[in-house]
Coordinates of C-alpha atoms in Angstrom, one line a residue:
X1 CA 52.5 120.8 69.3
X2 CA 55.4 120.5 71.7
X3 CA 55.4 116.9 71.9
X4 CA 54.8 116.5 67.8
X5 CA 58.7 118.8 67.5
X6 CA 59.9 116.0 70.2
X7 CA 59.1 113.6 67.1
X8 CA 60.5 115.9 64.6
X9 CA 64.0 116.1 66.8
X10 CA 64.2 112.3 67.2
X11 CA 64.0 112.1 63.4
X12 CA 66.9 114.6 63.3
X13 CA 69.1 112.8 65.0
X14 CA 68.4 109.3 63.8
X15 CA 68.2 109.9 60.7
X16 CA 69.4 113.2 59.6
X17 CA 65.7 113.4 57.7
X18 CA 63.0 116.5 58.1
X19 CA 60.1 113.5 58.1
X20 CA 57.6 114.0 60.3
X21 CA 57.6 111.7 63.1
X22 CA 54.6 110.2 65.1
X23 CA 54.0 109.9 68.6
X24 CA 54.4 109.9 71.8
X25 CA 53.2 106.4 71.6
X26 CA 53.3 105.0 75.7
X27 CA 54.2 107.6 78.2
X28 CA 57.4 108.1 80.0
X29 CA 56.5 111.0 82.8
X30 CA 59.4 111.2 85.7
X31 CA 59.3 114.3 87.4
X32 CA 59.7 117.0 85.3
X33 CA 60.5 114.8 82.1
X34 CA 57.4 113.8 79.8
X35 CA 57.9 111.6 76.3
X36 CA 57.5 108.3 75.1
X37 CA 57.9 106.1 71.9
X38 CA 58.1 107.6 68.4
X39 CA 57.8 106.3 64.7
X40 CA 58.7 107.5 61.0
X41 CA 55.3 109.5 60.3
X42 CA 56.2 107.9 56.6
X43 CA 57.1 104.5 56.8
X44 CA 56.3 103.5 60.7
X45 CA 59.3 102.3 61.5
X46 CA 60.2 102.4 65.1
X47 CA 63.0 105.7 65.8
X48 CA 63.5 105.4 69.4
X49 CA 62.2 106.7 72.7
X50 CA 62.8 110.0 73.8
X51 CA 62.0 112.0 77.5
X52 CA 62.3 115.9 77.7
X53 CA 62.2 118.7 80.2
X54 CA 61.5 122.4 80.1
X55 CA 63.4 125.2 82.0
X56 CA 63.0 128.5 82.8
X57 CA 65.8 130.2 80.1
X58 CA 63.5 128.6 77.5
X59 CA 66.0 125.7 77.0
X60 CA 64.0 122.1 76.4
X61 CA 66.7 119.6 77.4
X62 CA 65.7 115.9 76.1
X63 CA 67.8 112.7 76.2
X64 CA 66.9 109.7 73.5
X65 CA 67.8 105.9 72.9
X66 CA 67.3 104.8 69.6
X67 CA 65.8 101.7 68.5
X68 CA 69.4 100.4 68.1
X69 CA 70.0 101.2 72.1
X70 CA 72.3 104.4 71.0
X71 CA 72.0 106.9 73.5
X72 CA 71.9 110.9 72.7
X73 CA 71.3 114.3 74.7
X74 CA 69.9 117.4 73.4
X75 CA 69.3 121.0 73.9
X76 CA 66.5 123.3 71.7
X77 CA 65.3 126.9 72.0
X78 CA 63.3 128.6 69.8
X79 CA 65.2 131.6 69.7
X80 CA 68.4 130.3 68.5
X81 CA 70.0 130.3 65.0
X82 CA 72.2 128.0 64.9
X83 CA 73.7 126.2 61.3
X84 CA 73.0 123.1 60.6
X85 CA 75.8 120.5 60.6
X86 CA 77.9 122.8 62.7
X87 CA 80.9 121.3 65.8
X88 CA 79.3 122.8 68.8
X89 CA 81.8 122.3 71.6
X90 CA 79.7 122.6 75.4
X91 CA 81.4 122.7 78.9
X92 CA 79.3 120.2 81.0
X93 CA 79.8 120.5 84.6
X94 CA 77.8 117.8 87.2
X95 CA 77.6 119.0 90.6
X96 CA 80.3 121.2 90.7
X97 CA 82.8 118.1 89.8
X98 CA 85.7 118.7 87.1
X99 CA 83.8 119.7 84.0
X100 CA 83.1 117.3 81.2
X101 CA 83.8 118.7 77.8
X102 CA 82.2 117.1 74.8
X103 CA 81.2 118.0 71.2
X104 CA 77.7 118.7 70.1
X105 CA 76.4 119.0 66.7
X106 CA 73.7 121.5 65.3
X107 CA 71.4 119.1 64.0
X108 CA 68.8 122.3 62.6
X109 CA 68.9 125.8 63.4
X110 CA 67.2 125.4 67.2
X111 CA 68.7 122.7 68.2
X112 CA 72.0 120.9 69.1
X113 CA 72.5 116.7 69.7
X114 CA 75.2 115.3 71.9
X115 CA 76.0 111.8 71.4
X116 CA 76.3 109.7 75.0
X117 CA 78.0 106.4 74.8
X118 CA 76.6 104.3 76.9
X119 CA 80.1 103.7 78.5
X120 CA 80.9 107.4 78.9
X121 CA 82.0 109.9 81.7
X122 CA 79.1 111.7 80.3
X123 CA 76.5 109.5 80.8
X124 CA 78.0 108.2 84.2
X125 CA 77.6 111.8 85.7
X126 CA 74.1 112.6 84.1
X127 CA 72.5 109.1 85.7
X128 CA 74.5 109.9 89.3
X129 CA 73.7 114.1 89.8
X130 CA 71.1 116.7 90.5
X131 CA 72.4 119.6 89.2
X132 CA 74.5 120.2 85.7
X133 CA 75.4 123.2 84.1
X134 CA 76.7 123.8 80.3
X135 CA 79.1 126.4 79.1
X136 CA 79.2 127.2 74.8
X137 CA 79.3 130.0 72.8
X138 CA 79.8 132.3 76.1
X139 CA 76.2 131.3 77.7
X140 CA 76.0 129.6 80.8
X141 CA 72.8 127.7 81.2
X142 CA 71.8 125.7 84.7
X143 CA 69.5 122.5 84.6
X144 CA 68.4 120.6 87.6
X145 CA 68.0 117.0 87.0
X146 CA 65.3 115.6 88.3
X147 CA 65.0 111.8 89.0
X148 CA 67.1 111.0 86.2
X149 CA 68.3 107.3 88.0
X150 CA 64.6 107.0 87.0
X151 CA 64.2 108.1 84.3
X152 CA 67.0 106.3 81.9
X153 CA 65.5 102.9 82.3
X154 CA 62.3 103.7 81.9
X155 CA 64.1 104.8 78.5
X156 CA 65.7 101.8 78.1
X157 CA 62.5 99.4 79.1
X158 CA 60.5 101.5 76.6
X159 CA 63.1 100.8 73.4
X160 CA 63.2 97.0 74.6
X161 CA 59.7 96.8 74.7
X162 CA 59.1 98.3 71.8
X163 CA 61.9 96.4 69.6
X164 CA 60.2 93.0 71.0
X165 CA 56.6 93.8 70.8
X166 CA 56.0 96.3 68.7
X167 CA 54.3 99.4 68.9
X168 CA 51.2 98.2 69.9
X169 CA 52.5 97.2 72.8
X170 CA 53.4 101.5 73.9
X171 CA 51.8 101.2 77.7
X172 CA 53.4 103.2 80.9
X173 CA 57.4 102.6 80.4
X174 CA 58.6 103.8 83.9
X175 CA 59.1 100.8 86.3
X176 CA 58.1 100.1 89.2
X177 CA 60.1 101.3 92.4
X178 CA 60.5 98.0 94.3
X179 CA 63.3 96.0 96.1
X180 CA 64.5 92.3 95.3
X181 CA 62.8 91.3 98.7
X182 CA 59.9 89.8 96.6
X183 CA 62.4 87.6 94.6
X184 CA 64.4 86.7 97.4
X185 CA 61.4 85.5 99.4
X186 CA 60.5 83.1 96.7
X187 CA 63.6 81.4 96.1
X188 CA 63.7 78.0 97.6
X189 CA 65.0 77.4 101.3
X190 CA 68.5 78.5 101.7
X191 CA 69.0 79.3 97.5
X192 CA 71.6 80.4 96.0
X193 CA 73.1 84.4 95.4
X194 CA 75.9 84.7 97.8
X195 CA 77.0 87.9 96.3
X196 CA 74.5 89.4 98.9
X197 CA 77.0 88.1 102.0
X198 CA 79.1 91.3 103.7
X199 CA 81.1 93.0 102.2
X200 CA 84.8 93.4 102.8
X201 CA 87.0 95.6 102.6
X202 CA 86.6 99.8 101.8
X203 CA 83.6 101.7 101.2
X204 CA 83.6 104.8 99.3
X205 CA 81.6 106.7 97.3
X206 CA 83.4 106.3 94.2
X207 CA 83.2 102.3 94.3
X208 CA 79.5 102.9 94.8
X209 CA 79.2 104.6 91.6
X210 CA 81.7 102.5 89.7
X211 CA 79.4 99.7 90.6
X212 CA 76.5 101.5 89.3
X213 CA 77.7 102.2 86.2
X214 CA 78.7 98.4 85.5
X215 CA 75.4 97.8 86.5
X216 CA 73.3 100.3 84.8
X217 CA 76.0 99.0 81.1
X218 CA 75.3 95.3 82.0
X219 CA 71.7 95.7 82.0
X220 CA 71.5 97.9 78.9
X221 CA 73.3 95.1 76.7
X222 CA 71.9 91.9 78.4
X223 CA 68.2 92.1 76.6
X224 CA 67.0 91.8 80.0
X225 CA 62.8 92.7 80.6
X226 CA 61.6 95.4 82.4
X227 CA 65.4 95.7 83.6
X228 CA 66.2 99.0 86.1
X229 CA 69.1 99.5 88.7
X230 CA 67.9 100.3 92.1
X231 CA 68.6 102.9 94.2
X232 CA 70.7 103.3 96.9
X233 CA 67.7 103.3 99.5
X234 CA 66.6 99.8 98.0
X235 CA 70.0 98.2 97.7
X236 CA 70.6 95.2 100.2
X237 CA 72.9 97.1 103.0
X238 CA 75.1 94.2 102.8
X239 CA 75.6 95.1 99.1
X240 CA 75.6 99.1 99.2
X241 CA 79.4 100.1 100.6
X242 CA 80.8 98.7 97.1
X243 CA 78.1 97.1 95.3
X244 CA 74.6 97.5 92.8
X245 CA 71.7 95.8 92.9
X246 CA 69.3 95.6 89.9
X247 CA 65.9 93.5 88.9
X248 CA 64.0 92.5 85.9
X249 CA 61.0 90.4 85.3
X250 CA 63.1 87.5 84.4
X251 CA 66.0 87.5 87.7
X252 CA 67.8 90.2 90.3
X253 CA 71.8 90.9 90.0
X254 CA 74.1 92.4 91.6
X255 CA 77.4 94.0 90.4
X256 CA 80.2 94.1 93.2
X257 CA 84.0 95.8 92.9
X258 CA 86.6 93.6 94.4
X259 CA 89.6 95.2 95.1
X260 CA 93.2 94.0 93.9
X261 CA 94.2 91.8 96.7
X262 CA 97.6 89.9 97.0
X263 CA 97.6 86.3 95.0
X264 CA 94.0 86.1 94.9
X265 CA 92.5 85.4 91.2
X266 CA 89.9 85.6 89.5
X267 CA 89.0 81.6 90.1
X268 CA 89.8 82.5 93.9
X269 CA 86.9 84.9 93.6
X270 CA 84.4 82.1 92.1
X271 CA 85.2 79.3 94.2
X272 CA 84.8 81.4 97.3
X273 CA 81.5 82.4 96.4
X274 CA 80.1 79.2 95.4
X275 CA 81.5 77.9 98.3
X276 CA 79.5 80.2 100.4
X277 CA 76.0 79.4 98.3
X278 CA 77.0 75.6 99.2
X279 CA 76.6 76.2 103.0
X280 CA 73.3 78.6 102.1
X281 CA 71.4 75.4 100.5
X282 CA 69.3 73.6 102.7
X283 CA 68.3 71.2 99.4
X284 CA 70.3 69.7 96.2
X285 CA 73.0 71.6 95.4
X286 CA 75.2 71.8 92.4
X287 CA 78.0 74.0 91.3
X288 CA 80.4 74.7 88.1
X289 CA 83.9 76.8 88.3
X290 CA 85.8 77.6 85.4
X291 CA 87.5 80.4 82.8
X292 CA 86.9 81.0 79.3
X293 CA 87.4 82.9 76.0
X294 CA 84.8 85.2 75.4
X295 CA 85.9 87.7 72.4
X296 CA 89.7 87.0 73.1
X297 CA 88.9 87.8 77.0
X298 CA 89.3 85.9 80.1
X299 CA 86.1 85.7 81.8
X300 CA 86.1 83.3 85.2
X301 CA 82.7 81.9 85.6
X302 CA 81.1 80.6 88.4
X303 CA 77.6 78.8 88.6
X304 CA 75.5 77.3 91.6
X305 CA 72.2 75.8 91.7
X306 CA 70.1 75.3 95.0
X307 CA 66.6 73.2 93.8
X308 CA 63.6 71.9 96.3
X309 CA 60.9 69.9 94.7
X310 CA 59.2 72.5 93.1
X311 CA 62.0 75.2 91.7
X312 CA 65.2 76.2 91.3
X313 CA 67.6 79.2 92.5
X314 CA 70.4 79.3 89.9
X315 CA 73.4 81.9 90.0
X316 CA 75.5 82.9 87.4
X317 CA 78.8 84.9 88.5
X318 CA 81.3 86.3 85.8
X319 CA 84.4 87.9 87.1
X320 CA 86.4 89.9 85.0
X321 CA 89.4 91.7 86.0
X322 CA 89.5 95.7 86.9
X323 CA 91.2 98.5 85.1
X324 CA 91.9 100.0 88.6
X325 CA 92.8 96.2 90.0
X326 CA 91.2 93.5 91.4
X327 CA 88.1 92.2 89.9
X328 CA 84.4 93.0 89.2
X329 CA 81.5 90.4 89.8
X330 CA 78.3 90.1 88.0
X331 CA 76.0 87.7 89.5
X332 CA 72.4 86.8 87.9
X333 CA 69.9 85.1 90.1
X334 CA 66.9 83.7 88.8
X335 CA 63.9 81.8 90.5
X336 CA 62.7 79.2 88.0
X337 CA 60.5 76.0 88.4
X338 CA 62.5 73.2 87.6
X339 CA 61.3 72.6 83.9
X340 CA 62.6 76.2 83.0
X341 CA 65.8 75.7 84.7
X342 CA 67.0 72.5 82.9
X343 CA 66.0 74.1 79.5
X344 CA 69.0 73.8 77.3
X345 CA 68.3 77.6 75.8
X346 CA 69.1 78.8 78.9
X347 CA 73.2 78.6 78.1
X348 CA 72.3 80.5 75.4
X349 CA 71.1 83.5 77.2
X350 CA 74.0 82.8 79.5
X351 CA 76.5 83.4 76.4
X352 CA 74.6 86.9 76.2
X353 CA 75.1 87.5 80.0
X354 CA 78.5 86.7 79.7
X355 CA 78.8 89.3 76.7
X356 CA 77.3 91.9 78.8
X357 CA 79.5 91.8 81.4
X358 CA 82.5 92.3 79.2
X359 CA 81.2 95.5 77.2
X360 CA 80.0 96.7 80.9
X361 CA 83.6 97.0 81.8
X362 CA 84.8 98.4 78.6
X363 CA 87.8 97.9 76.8

């Protein structure tokens, strides 16, 4: 019964429709969050995937992506009367940091949606805290969030999954917890991914999560499989001070902030990098350096391929500049045998890569 007025919810708020809708199909259980994939009862169609949690003021807080990757959080409780189509402005405050306000929307008479831009301050702080509390209508309600780093990929890898595969293909969305140890090891001798060198200059916090977030963005937009950001504890140490490491089935990246240094440009920032993968390569090497137009933006590319006799490490680095100055690198490292790596199609997915770096920044 619970899970079945998930479904109805997810309807709500994709559609605006009282339809039934069917599921959980899969299972996304993190924690204290359970859910999965859910369809229109009536015509089948796909709605999104959705993850909820129960506390003790009788509040059922649930976060969604849609099938079109459009994220929303939600509060229920079957004791309120709320009407329908009705602003619903809420207080959000993450760890005690400098509250977040945004503007909910009474979606039926127990429950009230908040969008979450992908992009937001509100999204940032829900993937990064423990604790958040929410002020409206002069109620104060606390929520501890539990493994949420967790659990908004496994969100993510279940609407991918689903919007390649199809329903039939619902399984156990939360992804593994390894490291890119396994990847590395079976590059070739000496391949390429240089953004894993030391990392200069400051380490704070705030970098850390800035890096996270572009992270966390890239991966949401590149249509990458089984894609997750990895926690602190399994970041590279040589990446962690100002830098994010993820992994998917298909390559590992990392995102690192550069900050603004005197005369150095985005080029700078390529070459030196390729540079470094040059001296990494014990076998043929091959590199690319250049800038481009990609939707009226400057993106500085970089590209470096180490291959033995069997496969091929290839990097991909896109630098785009900083609102805050400097520059932000994305590199994606994949491990291919050598049939795969001079596959023409591959510069298309690199066009998408390249894509997802820029709406990762932001405008």
């Amino acid at each position: 019964m619970y899970l079945r007025a998930l479904g109805a919810i997810a309807l709500l708020i994709v559609s605006a429709s009282s339809v039934a809708a069917r599921g959980p199909y899969g299972s996304v259980a993190i924690g204290n969050w359970s859910g999965g994939a859910f369809t229109n009862d009536q015509t089948g169609a796909f709605i999104g995937c959705i993850a909820s949690a129960n506390y003790k003021s009788g509040v059922t807080m649930f976060v969604m992506v849609s099938a079109k990757t459009t994220w929303n959080l939600g509060f229920t409780h079957n004791n309120w009367t709320l009407k329908p189509g009705a602003a619903f402005p809420i207080v959000l405050t993450f760890d005690g940091r400098p509250p977040v306000n945004v503007n909910g929307r009474v979606v039926s008479e127990h429950t009230v949606n908040v969008d979450m831009p992908d992009t937001s301050e509100l999204i940032r702080q829900f993937r990064a805290s423990t604790t958040m509390s929410a002020f409206a209508e002069g109620n104060l309600f606390q929520f501890n969030l539990d493994k949420t780093g967790i659990l908004l990929p496994a969100l993510v890898n279940c609407v991918a999954t689903v919007n390649r595969d199809g329903i039939a293909a619902a399984r156990d969305f939360v992804l593994p917890q390894r490291t890119p140890a396994a990847a590395a090891r079976a590059a070739p001798s000496g391949g390429t991914g240089s953004s894993l060198a030391p990392a200069q200059g400051p380490s704070t916090p705030e970098l850390q999560l800035e890096a996270m977030e572009f992270a966390s963005n890239f991966i949401l937009k590149a249509a990458l499989n089984n894609a997750r950001v990895l926690s602190r504890a399994e970041t590279p140490p040589t990446l962690v001070s100002n830098g994010a490491a993820w992994q998917s089935d298909d390559a590992i990246g990392f995102v690192r902030i550069i900050p603004a240094q005197a005369g150095v440009k985005g080029l700078d920032v390529a070459s030196a990098v390729v540079a470094n993968d040059a001296k990494a390569c014990k076998g043929k090497f091959a590199s690319a350096r250049n800038s481009e137009l990609v939707d009226s933006d400057v993106v500085f590319r970089g590209m470096s391929s180490c291959e033995d006799s069997e496969r091929a490490s290839i990097s991909q680095y896109f630098i785009l500049p900083r609102k805050k100055g400097g520059f932000v690198l994305f590199s994606v490292v994949a491990n291919l045998r050598m049939g795969e790596a001079r596959n023409p199609l591959r510069e298309e997915k690199n066009k998408d890569f390249r894509k997802a770096a820029l709406v990762a920044v932001g405008p």
